[in-house]
Short mmCIF file of C-alpha atoms in Angstrom, two decimals:
data_model
loop_
_atom_site.label_atom_id
_atom_site.label_comp_id
_atom_site.label_asym_id
_atom_site.label_seq_id
_atom_site.Cartn_x
_atom_site.Cartn_y
_atom_site.Cartn_z
CA MET A 1 0.00 0.00 0.00
CA ASP A 2 1.75 3.13 -1.26
CA HIS A 3 -1.08 5.59 -0.78
CA PHE A 4 -2.72 7.34 2.15
CA PRO A 5 -5.04 4.83 3.89
CA PHE A 6 -8.24 6.61 2.87
CA LEU A 7 -10.53 3.62 3.34
CA GLU A 8 -9.18 2.83 6.81
CA ALA A 9 -9.59 6.51 7.74
CA LEU A 10 -13.19 6.56 6.53
CA ILE A 11 -14.04 3.58 8.74
CA PHE A 12 -12.16 4.62 11.86
CA LEU A 13 -12.89 8.37 11.84
CA PRO A 14 -16.60 7.90 12.72
CA LEU A 15 -15.64 5.26 15.32
CA PHE A 16 -13.12 7.66 16.85
CA GLY A 17 -15.79 10.37 16.94
CA ALA A 18 -18.21 7.96 18.62
CA VAL A 19 -15.63 7.14 21.32
CA ILE A 20 -14.90 10.83 21.94
CA LEU A 21 -18.60 11.59 22.09
CA SER A 22 -19.25 8.80 24.59
CA LEU A 23 -16.59 10.26 26.91
CA ILE A 24 -18.01 13.80 26.91
CA PRO A 25 -20.57 14.21 29.73
CA GLU A 26 -22.53 17.14 28.26
CA GLU A 27 -25.55 15.99 26.26
CA GLU A 28 -25.76 19.19 24.21
CA THR A 29 -22.36 18.57 22.63
CA GLY A 30 -23.63 15.46 20.85
CA PRO A 31 -24.93 17.05 17.62
CA PHE A 32 -21.85 19.27 17.22
CA VAL A 33 -19.27 16.51 17.69
CA ALA A 34 -21.20 14.12 15.45
CA LEU A 35 -21.69 16.75 12.75
CA GLY A 36 -18.03 17.76 12.84
CA THR A 37 -16.90 14.14 12.63
CA SER A 38 -19.24 13.29 9.77
CA VAL A 39 -18.27 16.41 7.79
CA LEU A 40 -14.58 15.55 8.25
CA THR A 41 -15.30 12.01 7.05
CA PHE A 42 -17.01 13.39 3.95
CA VAL A 43 -14.07 15.69 3.22
CA VAL A 44 -11.64 12.76 3.55
CA SER A 45 -13.77 10.70 1.16
CA LEU A 46 -13.77 13.28 -1.64
CA PRO A 47 -10.24 12.55 -2.99
CA LEU A 48 -11.36 8.97 -3.71
CA PHE A 49 -13.40 10.24 -6.65
CA TRP A 50 -10.32 11.63 -8.38
CA LEU A 51 -7.86 8.97 -7.20
CA TYR A 52 -9.98 6.24 -8.78
CA ASP A 53 -8.90 5.69 -12.38
CA PRO A 54 -11.94 4.81 -14.53
CA ALA A 55 -9.67 3.58 -17.32
CA GLU A 56 -8.32 0.81 -15.11
CA ALA A 57 -10.48 -2.26 -14.52
CA GLY A 58 -10.61 -4.08 -11.18
CA PHE A 59 -10.35 -2.89 -7.62
CA GLN A 60 -8.18 0.06 -6.63
CA LEU A 61 -6.86 1.67 -3.43
CA LEU A 62 -6.33 -1.84 -2.12
CA SER A 63 -4.97 -2.45 1.38
CA ARG A 64 -4.59 -5.58 3.42
CA HIS A 65 -3.81 -6.03 7.12
CA GLU A 66 -3.45 -9.23 9.09
CA TRP A 67 -6.51 -10.01 11.17
CA LEU A 68 -7.39 -13.67 11.73
CA GLY A 69 -4.53 -15.39 9.94
CA PRO A 70 -5.20 -18.98 11.10
CA ILE A 71 -8.59 -19.02 9.32
CA GLY A 72 -7.55 -16.98 6.28
CA ALA A 73 -9.36 -13.75 7.19
CA SER A 74 -7.77 -10.32 6.80
CA PHE A 75 -8.73 -6.67 7.16
CA SER A 76 -8.76 -6.22 3.40
CA LEU A 77 -10.25 -3.14 1.74
CA GLY A 78 -10.63 -1.82 -1.80
CA VAL A 79 -13.08 -0.10 -4.14
CA ASP A 80 -14.34 -0.37 -7.68
CA GLY A 81 -16.64 2.15 -9.32
CA ILE A 82 -19.75 0.68 -7.69
CA SER A 83 -18.49 0.75 -4.11
CA LEU A 84 -16.78 4.13 -4.69
CA LEU A 85 -20.05 5.90 -5.48
CA LEU A 86 -21.92 4.20 -2.63
CA ILE A 87 -19.21 5.18 -0.13
CA LEU A 88 -19.44 8.79 -1.31
CA LEU A 89 -23.24 8.63 -0.97
CA THR A 90 -22.82 7.38 2.61
CA THR A 91 -20.38 10.09 3.69
CA PHE A 92 -22.50 12.74 1.93
CA LEU A 93 -25.76 11.67 3.58
CA THR A 94 -24.58 11.17 7.16
CA PRO A 95 -24.08 14.87 8.10
CA ILE A 96 -27.37 15.65 6.38
CA ALA A 97 -29.11 12.98 8.46
CA ILE A 98 -27.65 14.51 11.62
CA LEU A 99 -28.96 17.95 10.62
CA SER A 100 -32.39 16.46 9.85
CA SER A 101 -32.84 15.58 13.54
CA TRP A 102 -31.05 18.63 14.92
CA ARG A 103 -34.01 19.69 17.02
CA GLY A 104 -36.10 16.54 16.84
CA ILE A 105 -33.94 14.44 19.22
CA THR A 106 -34.27 15.68 22.79
CA THR A 107 -33.54 12.59 24.91
CA ARG A 108 -30.29 10.62 25.14
CA VAL A 109 -28.83 12.98 22.58
CA ARG A 110 -25.23 11.75 22.89
CA SER A 111 -26.23 8.12 22.58
CA PHE A 112 -28.26 8.86 19.46
CA HIS A 113 -25.30 10.47 17.73
CA VAL A 114 -22.95 7.70 18.84
CA ALA A 115 -25.31 5.26 17.11
CA ILE A 116 -25.30 7.39 13.94
CA LEU A 117 -21.48 7.45 13.80
CA VAL A 118 -21.12 3.71 14.44
CA LEU A 119 -23.71 3.10 11.73
CA GLU A 120 -21.74 5.26 9.28
CA ALA A 121 -18.53 3.31 9.96
CA ALA A 122 -20.30 -0.02 9.43
CA MET A 123 -21.95 1.12 6.18
CA ILE A 124 -18.62 2.27 4.74
CA GLY A 125 -17.09 -1.03 5.84
CA VAL A 126 -19.74 -3.01 3.96
CA PHE A 127 -18.95 -1.19 0.72
CA ALA A 128 -15.16 -1.29 1.14
CA ALA A 129 -14.61 -4.84 2.45
CA ARG A 130 -12.66 -7.25 0.26
CA ASP A 131 -12.82 -10.12 2.75
CA LEU A 132 -15.98 -12.22 3.11
CA LEU A 133 -15.80 -12.48 6.89
CA LEU A 134 -15.04 -8.76 7.24
CA PHE A 135 -18.01 -7.97 5.01
CA PHE A 136 -20.29 -10.12 7.15
CA LEU A 137 -18.98 -8.47 10.33
CA PHE A 138 -19.79 -4.99 9.05
CA TRP A 139 -23.14 -6.22 7.70
CA GLU A 140 -24.13 -7.45 11.17
CA VAL A 141 -22.68 -4.51 13.12
CA MET A 142 -24.77 -2.21 10.94
CA LEU A 143 -27.93 -3.85 12.27
CA VAL A 144 -27.32 -2.86 15.90
CA PRO A 145 -27.26 0.97 15.70
CA MET A 146 -30.21 1.04 13.30
CA LEU A 147 -32.15 -1.23 15.63
CA LEU A 148 -31.44 1.19 18.48
CA ILE A 149 -32.26 4.28 16.42
CA ILE A 150 -35.71 2.88 15.62
CA GLY A 151 -36.35 1.17 18.97
CA VAL A 152 -35.19 3.94 21.32
CA TRP A 153 -35.90 7.18 19.44
CA GLY A 154 -38.81 6.10 17.25
CA ALA A 155 -42.54 6.77 17.52
CA GLU A 156 -45.24 5.00 19.53
CA GLN A 157 -44.90 1.57 17.89
CA ARG A 158 -41.10 1.70 17.71
CA ILE A 159 -40.57 -1.61 19.57
CA GLN A 160 -42.73 -3.60 17.16
CA ALA A 161 -41.05 -1.93 14.18
CA SER A 162 -37.52 -2.58 15.45
CA VAL A 163 -38.30 -6.23 16.30
CA LYS A 164 -39.77 -6.78 12.85
CA PHE A 165 -36.72 -5.16 11.25
CA PHE A 166 -34.42 -7.37 13.33
CA ILE A 167 -36.26 -10.64 12.58
CA TYR A 168 -36.34 -10.10 8.82
CA THR A 169 -32.69 -9.05 8.66
CA ALA A 170 -31.45 -11.75 11.03
CA VAL A 171 -33.10 -14.59 9.10
CA GLY A 172 -31.51 -13.44 5.87
CA SER A 173 -28.14 -12.98 7.58
CA LEU A 174 -28.17 -16.50 9.04
CA LEU A 175 -28.67 -18.04 5.60
CA MET A 176 -25.89 -15.88 4.20
CA LEU A 177 -23.58 -16.97 7.05
CA ALA A 178 -24.26 -20.62 6.22
CA ALA A 179 -23.43 -19.95 2.57
CA LEU A 180 -20.23 -18.13 3.60
CA ALA A 181 -19.13 -21.12 5.66
CA TYR A 182 -19.74 -23.43 2.69
CA LEU A 183 -17.80 -21.09 0.41
CA TYR A 184 -14.92 -21.08 2.89
CA VAL A 185 -14.68 -24.86 2.71
CA ILE A 186 -14.91 -25.23 -1.08
CA GLY A 187 -13.16 -21.97 -1.99
CA GLY A 188 -9.72 -22.78 -0.59
CA ARG A 189 -10.30 -22.16 3.12
CA THR A 190 -9.85 -18.43 2.75
CA PHE A 191 -12.19 -15.46 3.06
CA ASP A 192 -10.29 -13.28 0.59
CA MET A 193 -12.86 -12.31 -2.05
CA ALA A 194 -10.47 -12.22 -4.99
CA THR A 195 -9.03 -15.64 -4.14
CA VAL A 196 -12.45 -17.19 -3.60
CA GLU A 197 -13.70 -15.78 -6.92
CA GLN A 198 -10.67 -17.17 -8.75
CA ASN A 199 -11.01 -20.59 -7.10
CA LEU A 200 -14.72 -20.81 -7.91
CA ALA A 201 -14.04 -19.82 -11.53
CA ALA A 202 -11.48 -22.61 -11.79
CA MET A 203 -13.95 -25.08 -10.27
CA ARG A 204 -16.65 -24.05 -12.76
CA ALA A 205 -14.23 -24.51 -15.64
CA ALA A 206 -13.36 -27.99 -14.35
CA GLY A 207 -17.03 -28.89 -13.87
CA ASP A 208 -16.70 -29.13 -10.08
CA PHE A 209 -19.10 -26.29 -9.26
CA GLY A 210 -22.36 -27.01 -11.00
CA ALA A 211 -25.48 -24.95 -11.59
CA ARG A 212 -27.53 -26.65 -8.86
CA GLU A 213 -24.91 -25.93 -6.21
CA GLN A 214 -24.67 -22.35 -7.42
CA VAL A 215 -28.44 -21.90 -7.25
CA TRP A 216 -28.54 -22.90 -3.57
CA LEU A 217 -25.65 -20.64 -2.62
CA CYS A 218 -26.90 -17.76 -4.74
CA GLY A 219 -30.36 -18.17 -3.21
CA ALA A 220 -28.98 -17.93 0.32
CA PHE A 221 -27.17 -14.70 -0.49
CA ALA A 222 -30.08 -13.38 -2.56
CA LEU A 223 -32.59 -13.76 0.28
CA ALA A 224 -30.44 -11.64 2.60
CA PHE A 225 -30.08 -8.99 -0.10
CA ALA A 226 -33.76 -9.14 -1.10
CA VAL A 227 -34.77 -8.40 2.49
CA LYS A 228 -32.46 -5.38 2.54
CA VAL A 229 -33.65 -3.93 -0.83
CA PRO A 230 -36.51 -4.74 0.13
CA LEU A 231 -38.01 -6.89 -2.60
CA VAL A 232 -41.66 -7.94 -2.60
CA PRO A 233 -42.77 -10.10 -0.75
CA VAL A 234 -40.08 -9.68 1.97
CA HIS A 235 -40.69 -5.93 2.14
CA THR A 236 -43.29 -5.65 4.88
CA TRP A 237 -40.80 -4.52 7.55
CA LEU A 238 -39.94 -1.36 5.62
CA PRO A 239 -43.10 0.81 5.80
CA HIS A 240 -43.44 0.08 9.52
CA ALA A 241 -39.79 0.89 10.17
CA HIS A 242 -39.96 4.14 8.21
CA VAL A 243 -43.13 5.36 9.91
CA GLN A 244 -41.73 4.68 13.39
CA ALA A 245 -38.11 5.78 12.82
CA PRO A 246 -36.93 9.30 13.66
CA THR A 247 -36.16 11.50 10.68
CA ALA A 248 -32.41 10.73 10.68
CA GLY A 249 -33.16 7.02 10.79
CA SER A 250 -35.52 7.27 7.82
CA VAL A 251 -33.04 9.34 5.82
CA ILE A 252 -30.20 6.84 6.33
CA LEU A 253 -32.46 3.82 5.91
CA ALA A 254 -33.85 5.02 2.58
CA ALA A 255 -30.73 6.68 1.23
CA VAL A 256 -28.03 4.12 2.11
CA LEU A 257 -29.13 0.94 3.89
CA LEU A 258 -31.58 -0.17 1.20
CA LYS A 259 -28.81 0.16 -1.41
CA MET A 260 -26.85 -2.62 0.27
CA GLY A 261 -29.23 -5.18 -1.19
CA GLY A 262 -28.54 -4.07 -4.74
CA TYR A 263 -24.83 -3.83 -3.97
CA GLY A 264 -24.85 -7.39 -2.63
CA PHE A 265 -26.46 -8.73 -5.80
CA LEU A 266 -23.71 -7.13 -7.87
CA ARG A 267 -20.82 -7.95 -5.57
CA PHE A 268 -21.65 -11.57 -4.70
CA CYS A 269 -24.51 -13.22 -6.59
CA MET A 270 -23.41 -12.33 -10.11
CA PRO A 271 -19.61 -12.79 -10.04
CA LEU A 272 -19.47 -15.77 -7.65
CA PHE A 273 -22.47 -17.74 -8.92
CA PRO A 274 -23.10 -16.70 -12.55
CA GLU A 275 -25.08 -19.83 -13.46
CA GLY A 276 -27.06 -19.65 -10.23
CA ALA A 277 -27.80 -15.96 -10.87
CA ARG A 278 -29.03 -16.79 -14.38
CA GLU A 279 -31.31 -19.53 -13.02
CA LEU A 280 -32.80 -17.24 -10.36
CA ALA A 281 -32.89 -14.13 -12.58
CA PRO A 282 -36.46 -14.60 -13.92
CA VAL A 283 -37.85 -14.83 -10.39
CA LEU A 284 -35.85 -11.87 -9.06
CA ALA A 285 -36.40 -9.68 -12.11
CA TRP A 286 -40.16 -10.24 -12.26
CA LEU A 287 -40.50 -9.74 -8.50
CA GLY A 288 -38.70 -6.44 -9.01
CA ALA A 289 -40.87 -5.40 -11.94
CA GLY A 290 -44.02 -6.47 -10.10
CA GLY A 291 -42.81 -4.55 -7.06
CA VAL A 292 -42.71 -1.37 -9.16
CA VAL A 293 -46.46 -1.60 -9.77
CA TYR A 294 -47.29 -3.01 -6.33
CA GLY A 295 -45.37 -0.26 -4.53
CA ALA A 296 -47.06 2.40 -6.64
CA LEU A 297 -50.54 1.01 -5.96
CA MET A 298 -49.86 0.80 -2.24
CA ALA A 299 -48.52 4.38 -2.23
CA LEU A 300 -51.70 5.60 -3.91
CA ALA A 301 -53.75 4.07 -1.10
CA GLN A 302 -51.86 5.64 1.81
CA SER A 303 -53.22 8.33 4.09
CA ASP A 304 -49.89 8.74 5.95
CA LEU A 305 -47.37 10.84 4.03
CA LYS A 306 -44.34 9.02 5.43
CA ARG A 307 -45.78 5.61 4.66
CA LEU A 308 -46.55 6.79 1.12
CA ILE A 309 -42.88 7.67 0.57
CA ALA A 310 -41.85 4.34 2.12
CA TYR A 311 -43.92 2.46 -0.45
CA SER A 312 -42.44 4.65 -3.18
CA SER A 313 -39.06 3.18 -2.16
CA VAL A 314 -40.45 -0.32 -2.70
CA SER A 315 -41.46 0.77 -6.20
CA HIS A 316 -38.20 2.54 -7.11
CA LEU A 317 -35.96 -0.22 -5.81
CA GLY A 318 -38.07 -2.87 -7.50
CA LEU A 319 -37.09 -1.17 -10.75
CA VAL A 320 -33.44 -1.35 -9.64
CA VAL A 321 -33.66 -5.12 -9.14
CA ALA A 322 -35.39 -5.53 -12.49
CA GLY A 323 -32.57 -3.57 -14.10
CA LEU A 324 -29.93 -5.76 -12.48
CA PHE A 325 -31.42 -9.09 -13.55
CA ALA A 326 -33.55 -8.47 -16.65
CA GLY A 327 -30.63 -9.11 -19.01
CA LEU A 328 -30.15 -12.59 -17.53
CA THR A 329 -33.75 -13.53 -18.35
CA ALA A 330 -33.00 -13.46 -22.09
CA ALA A 331 -32.15 -16.70 -23.86
CA PRO A 332 -28.39 -16.98 -24.43
CA GLU A 333 -28.77 -16.57 -28.20
CA HIS A 334 -30.78 -13.34 -27.66
CA PHE A 335 -28.69 -11.97 -24.80
CA HIS A 336 -27.75 -8.33 -25.45
CA GLN A 337 -24.56 -7.75 -23.48
CA ALA A 338 -24.41 -3.99 -23.99
CA GLY A 339 -28.05 -3.68 -22.96
CA HIS A 340 -27.41 -5.69 -19.82
CA ALA A 341 -24.47 -3.45 -18.89
CA ARG A 342 -26.58 -0.37 -19.64
CA ALA A 343 -29.42 -1.55 -17.39
CA MET A 344 -27.01 -2.35 -14.57
CA ALA A 345 -25.39 1.09 -14.89
CA GLY A 346 -28.84 2.64 -14.71
CA ALA A 347 -29.67 0.52 -11.65
CA VAL A 348 -26.60 1.69 -9.75
CA PHE A 349 -27.16 5.29 -10.81
CA GLN A 350 -30.80 4.99 -9.76
CA MET A 351 -29.68 3.80 -6.32
CA ILE A 352 -27.69 7.03 -5.96
CA ALA A 353 -30.56 9.14 -7.34
CA HIS A 354 -33.09 7.48 -5.06
CA GLY A 355 -30.86 8.14 -2.07
CA LEU A 356 -30.81 11.85 -2.87
CA SER A 357 -34.49 12.39 -3.73
CA THR A 358 -36.03 10.11 -1.11
CA GLY A 359 -33.57 11.30 1.52
CA ALA A 360 -34.82 14.84 0.80
CA LEU A 361 -38.46 13.75 0.98
CA PHE A 362 -38.03 12.06 4.37
CA TYR A 363 -36.09 15.10 5.57
CA LEU A 364 -39.02 17.32 4.63
CA VAL A 365 -41.65 15.02 6.10
CA GLY A 366 -39.70 15.21 9.36
CA ALA A 367 -39.79 19.00 9.17
CA ILE A 368 -43.56 18.93 8.63
CA TYR A 369 -44.05 16.53 11.55
CA GLU A 370 -42.04 18.73 13.92
CA ARG A 371 -44.39 21.60 13.09
CA ARG A 372 -47.76 19.84 12.90
CA HIS A 373 -47.12 16.64 14.91
CA THR A 374 -48.98 14.61 12.32
CA LYS A 375 -48.12 12.83 9.09
CA LEU A 376 -51.73 12.25 8.04
CA ILE A 377 -52.39 13.80 4.66
CA GLY A 378 -56.00 14.54 5.59
CA LYS A 379 -54.86 16.82 8.43
CA LEU A 380 -52.44 18.71 6.21
CA GLY A 381 -53.36 21.16 3.48
CA GLY A 382 -52.52 24.60 2.22
CA LEU A 383 -49.00 24.52 3.65
CA ALA A 384 -47.61 26.43 0.67
CA ARG A 385 -49.08 29.70 1.93
CA PRO A 386 -47.46 29.87 5.39
CA ALA A 387 -44.33 27.89 4.37
CA PRO A 388 -43.44 28.69 0.74
CA VAL A 389 -39.79 27.60 1.04
CA LEU A 390 -40.86 24.26 2.50
CA ALA A 391 -43.36 23.81 -0.33
CA THR A 392 -40.80 24.74 -2.99
CA CYS A 393 -38.24 22.28 -1.64
CA PHE A 394 -40.84 19.50 -1.43
CA VAL A 395 -41.90 20.09 -5.03
CA MET A 396 -38.25 20.00 -6.15
CA ALA A 397 -37.68 16.72 -4.26
CA THR A 398 -40.88 15.31 -5.79
CA LEU A 399 -39.78 16.22 -9.31
CA ALA A 400 -36.46 14.48 -8.64
CA SER A 401 -38.31 11.44 -7.30
CA ILE A 402 -40.55 11.10 -10.35
CA ALA A 403 -37.52 11.36 -12.68
CA LEU A 404 -38.08 14.73 -14.29
CA PRO A 405 -35.60 15.18 -17.17
CA GLY A 406 -32.60 17.03 -15.78
CA THR A 407 -32.59 15.08 -12.51
CA ALA A 408 -30.50 12.09 -11.50
CA GLY A 409 -33.60 9.90 -11.36
CA PHE A 410 -34.28 10.46 -15.05
CA VAL A 411 -30.78 9.28 -16.00
CA GLY A 412 -31.08 6.14 -13.88
CA GLU A 413 -34.60 5.18 -14.93
CA PHE A 414 -34.03 5.92 -18.61
CA LEU A 415 -30.91 3.74 -18.69
CA ILE A 416 -32.73 0.94 -16.87
CA LEU A 417 -35.69 0.96 -19.23
CA LEU A 418 -33.49 1.21 -22.31
CA GLY A 419 -31.30 -1.69 -21.19
CA VAL A 420 -34.20 -3.84 -20.00
CA PHE A 421 -36.09 -3.29 -23.26
CA GLU A 422 -33.14 -4.69 -25.23
CA ASN A 423 -33.40 -8.00 -23.34
CA ASN A 424 -37.00 -8.19 -22.10
CA PRO A 425 -39.50 -5.72 -23.65
CA ALA A 426 -42.44 -7.00 -21.59
CA MET A 427 -40.61 -6.30 -18.34
CA ALA A 428 -39.71 -2.81 -19.56
CA ALA A 429 -43.40 -2.14 -20.22
CA VAL A 430 -44.36 -3.21 -16.69
CA GLY A 431 -41.64 -1.04 -15.20
CA ALA A 432 -42.68 1.97 -17.26
CA THR A 433 -46.30 1.55 -16.11
CA GLY A 434 -45.19 1.70 -12.48
CA MET A 435 -43.14 4.82 -13.17
CA VAL A 436 -46.19 6.61 -14.61
CA MET A 437 -48.15 5.63 -11.51
CA GLY A 438 -45.30 7.02 -9.41
CA ALA A 439 -45.82 10.45 -10.88
CA ALA A 440 -49.53 10.15 -10.08
CA TYR A 441 -49.20 9.35 -6.37
CA MET A 442 -46.43 11.88 -5.72
CA LEU A 443 -48.11 14.79 -7.50
CA TYR A 444 -51.46 13.95 -5.88
CA ALA A 445 -49.80 14.00 -2.46
CA VAL A 446 -48.18 17.38 -3.19
CA GLN A 447 -51.51 18.81 -4.29
CA ARG A 448 -53.28 17.70 -1.12
CA VAL A 449 -50.54 18.64 1.36
CA PHE A 450 -49.45 22.00 -0.02
CA PHE A 451 -52.18 23.32 -2.29
CA GLY A 452 -55.32 21.77 -0.85
CA PRO A 453 -57.79 23.55 1.45
CA ALA A 454 -56.01 24.88 4.52
CA THR A 455 -57.16 24.19 8.06
CA GLY A 456 -56.76 26.72 10.86
CA GLU A 457 -53.91 24.75 12.42
CA ASN A 458 -51.91 24.90 9.20
CA ASP A 459 -52.17 28.67 8.69
CA HIS A 460 -49.37 29.62 11.06
CA ILE A 461 -46.69 26.98 10.79
CA GLU A 462 -43.08 28.12 10.53
CA ASP A 463 -41.14 27.89 7.31
CA LEU A 464 -37.82 26.03 7.08
CA ASP A 465 -35.09 27.53 9.25
CA ALA A 466 -31.44 28.06 8.37
CA VAL A 467 -30.21 24.76 9.86
CA GLU A 468 -32.82 22.78 7.91
CA LEU A 469 -31.93 24.56 4.68
CA VAL A 470 -28.22 23.91 5.18
CA GLY A 471 -28.97 20.20 5.36
CA LEU A 472 -31.54 20.11 2.58
CA ALA A 473 -29.91 22.27 -0.08
CA PRO A 474 -27.02 19.87 -0.84
CA LEU A 475 -29.48 17.01 -1.45
CA LEU A 476 -31.53 18.98 -3.95
CA LEU A 477 -28.48 20.46 -5.67
CA ALA A 478 -26.88 17.03 -6.00
CA ALA A 479 -30.08 15.51 -7.42
CA PHE A 480 -30.07 18.06 -10.23
CA ALA A 481 -26.29 18.20 -10.68
CA LEU A 482 -26.07 14.43 -11.26
CA GLY A 483 -28.96 14.69 -13.69
CA LEU A 484 -27.23 17.36 -15.73
CA PHE A 485 -23.68 16.00 -15.50
CA PRO A 486 -23.88 12.20 -15.09
CA GLY A 487 -20.84 11.43 -17.26
CA PRO A 488 -18.03 11.36 -14.65
CA PHE A 489 -20.09 9.07 -12.42
CA LEU A 490 -21.11 6.68 -15.19
CA ASP A 491 -17.49 6.56 -16.37
CA ARG A 492 -16.45 5.19 -12.98
CA LEU A 493 -19.13 2.52 -13.10
CA GLU A 494 -18.39 1.28 -16.61
CA PRO A 495 -15.34 -1.00 -16.03
CA ALA A 496 -16.93 -3.02 -13.21
CA LEU A 497 -20.29 -3.38 -14.92
CA ARG A 498 -18.75 -4.22 -18.28
CA ALA A 499 -16.83 -7.05 -16.61
CA LEU A 500 -20.01 -8.39 -15.00
CA ALA A 501 -21.95 -8.22 -18.25
CA ALA A 502 -19.17 -9.94 -20.19
CA HIS A 503 -19.82 -13.30 -18.52
CA GLY A 504 -23.60 -12.96 -18.47
CA GLY A 505 -23.76 -11.51 -14.98
#
């Protein structure tokens, strides 16, 4: 390693901040220490974008440290274009999440911000890990602070929501752990991802790692990732968790945690088990495409604004899964490799876009709740008159969410539909139908909340304050900036996705 240890710094900086914060007795220092630490972490992450060479395939900024040598596990880190962008999304969103709950968290303030910083470190670790056991460690550690954020600082039904979140995630994680143990035995008794991938490729070439075996292993991993996306029908924990979570929890959950499912499909299912991924692709892709329509229909039926946005995530991320797997549903003789790579690029870009737009929407719903102490659409109305800045920001976030041309969402969804159409036109048609419905439920919600008849209680609410605008403005600016200038980001994705598409996944 002949470079500054950026990845190690990004993991240990938030942990160091959490330790410092836990030693400071004053509760009121919590937001300031956490915000300073998260901003520093974001600043340290920025050079990664320019240090990463998009012309060079494979992982970069690699580092390896001895950890559990006797069992072949190491503290091994590295990034490709996919993990690079998701790490930047994580470091960008964390300070914004802290600002979103700046005045909403009034009890155990230090502990709340310690949980946020530990969660940030674990999320970065998931995206940077190049060791299977290290990945699983970060994947599990990530569960604990989010469980606490929902269960301690959530709304009235926070315990039920956190238990449901834990049960769903734990079941998927146990199956993935069993698959990891099996991989360790057959993959050379090492957890190093590159070595395991090479050994499995050699076994496939020799006929020692057949399709049936791959299907079982891929299925174990896929269930854990499907829960995290979440993919219908293992999605039912998500609306409950979002409604009960504090604003910061909802922002991080929607913007970053849900992306780990899509990342897992790309990082593990496709390169390690290509034949298994192809066998399971029709099921996963059609569940994703069906989830686009299902999520949209459920969003249309909601009376709670936060639950409506939660179901919109089910719809958007269903399209992501369809984009990842639709190419593998084509018969080998009709497989369009460039289309598959295009759809996968759109899926990753859509994960980033969704993080920005939906993070902004949950941020704004939190601001509305702090003023009106309700999320019921029927009790809101006419908010544009007393809070024009709030209304303007919500409309901008809505336009980004429904993929208005010029926003990041448009780039992601257009690439997905274009790539999916080249391999499965019927699936593209289903996905497009759900997208049209998405515009309907979001614009209808905006009309009722901001431009509908006003009640007396809504006439005098405060507009967004300076702290809220400082947190919100970067999200909205980024959503439009990535829509207008997507090239540098897509360039960094191309090598990794081209390599995946080259061997049919």
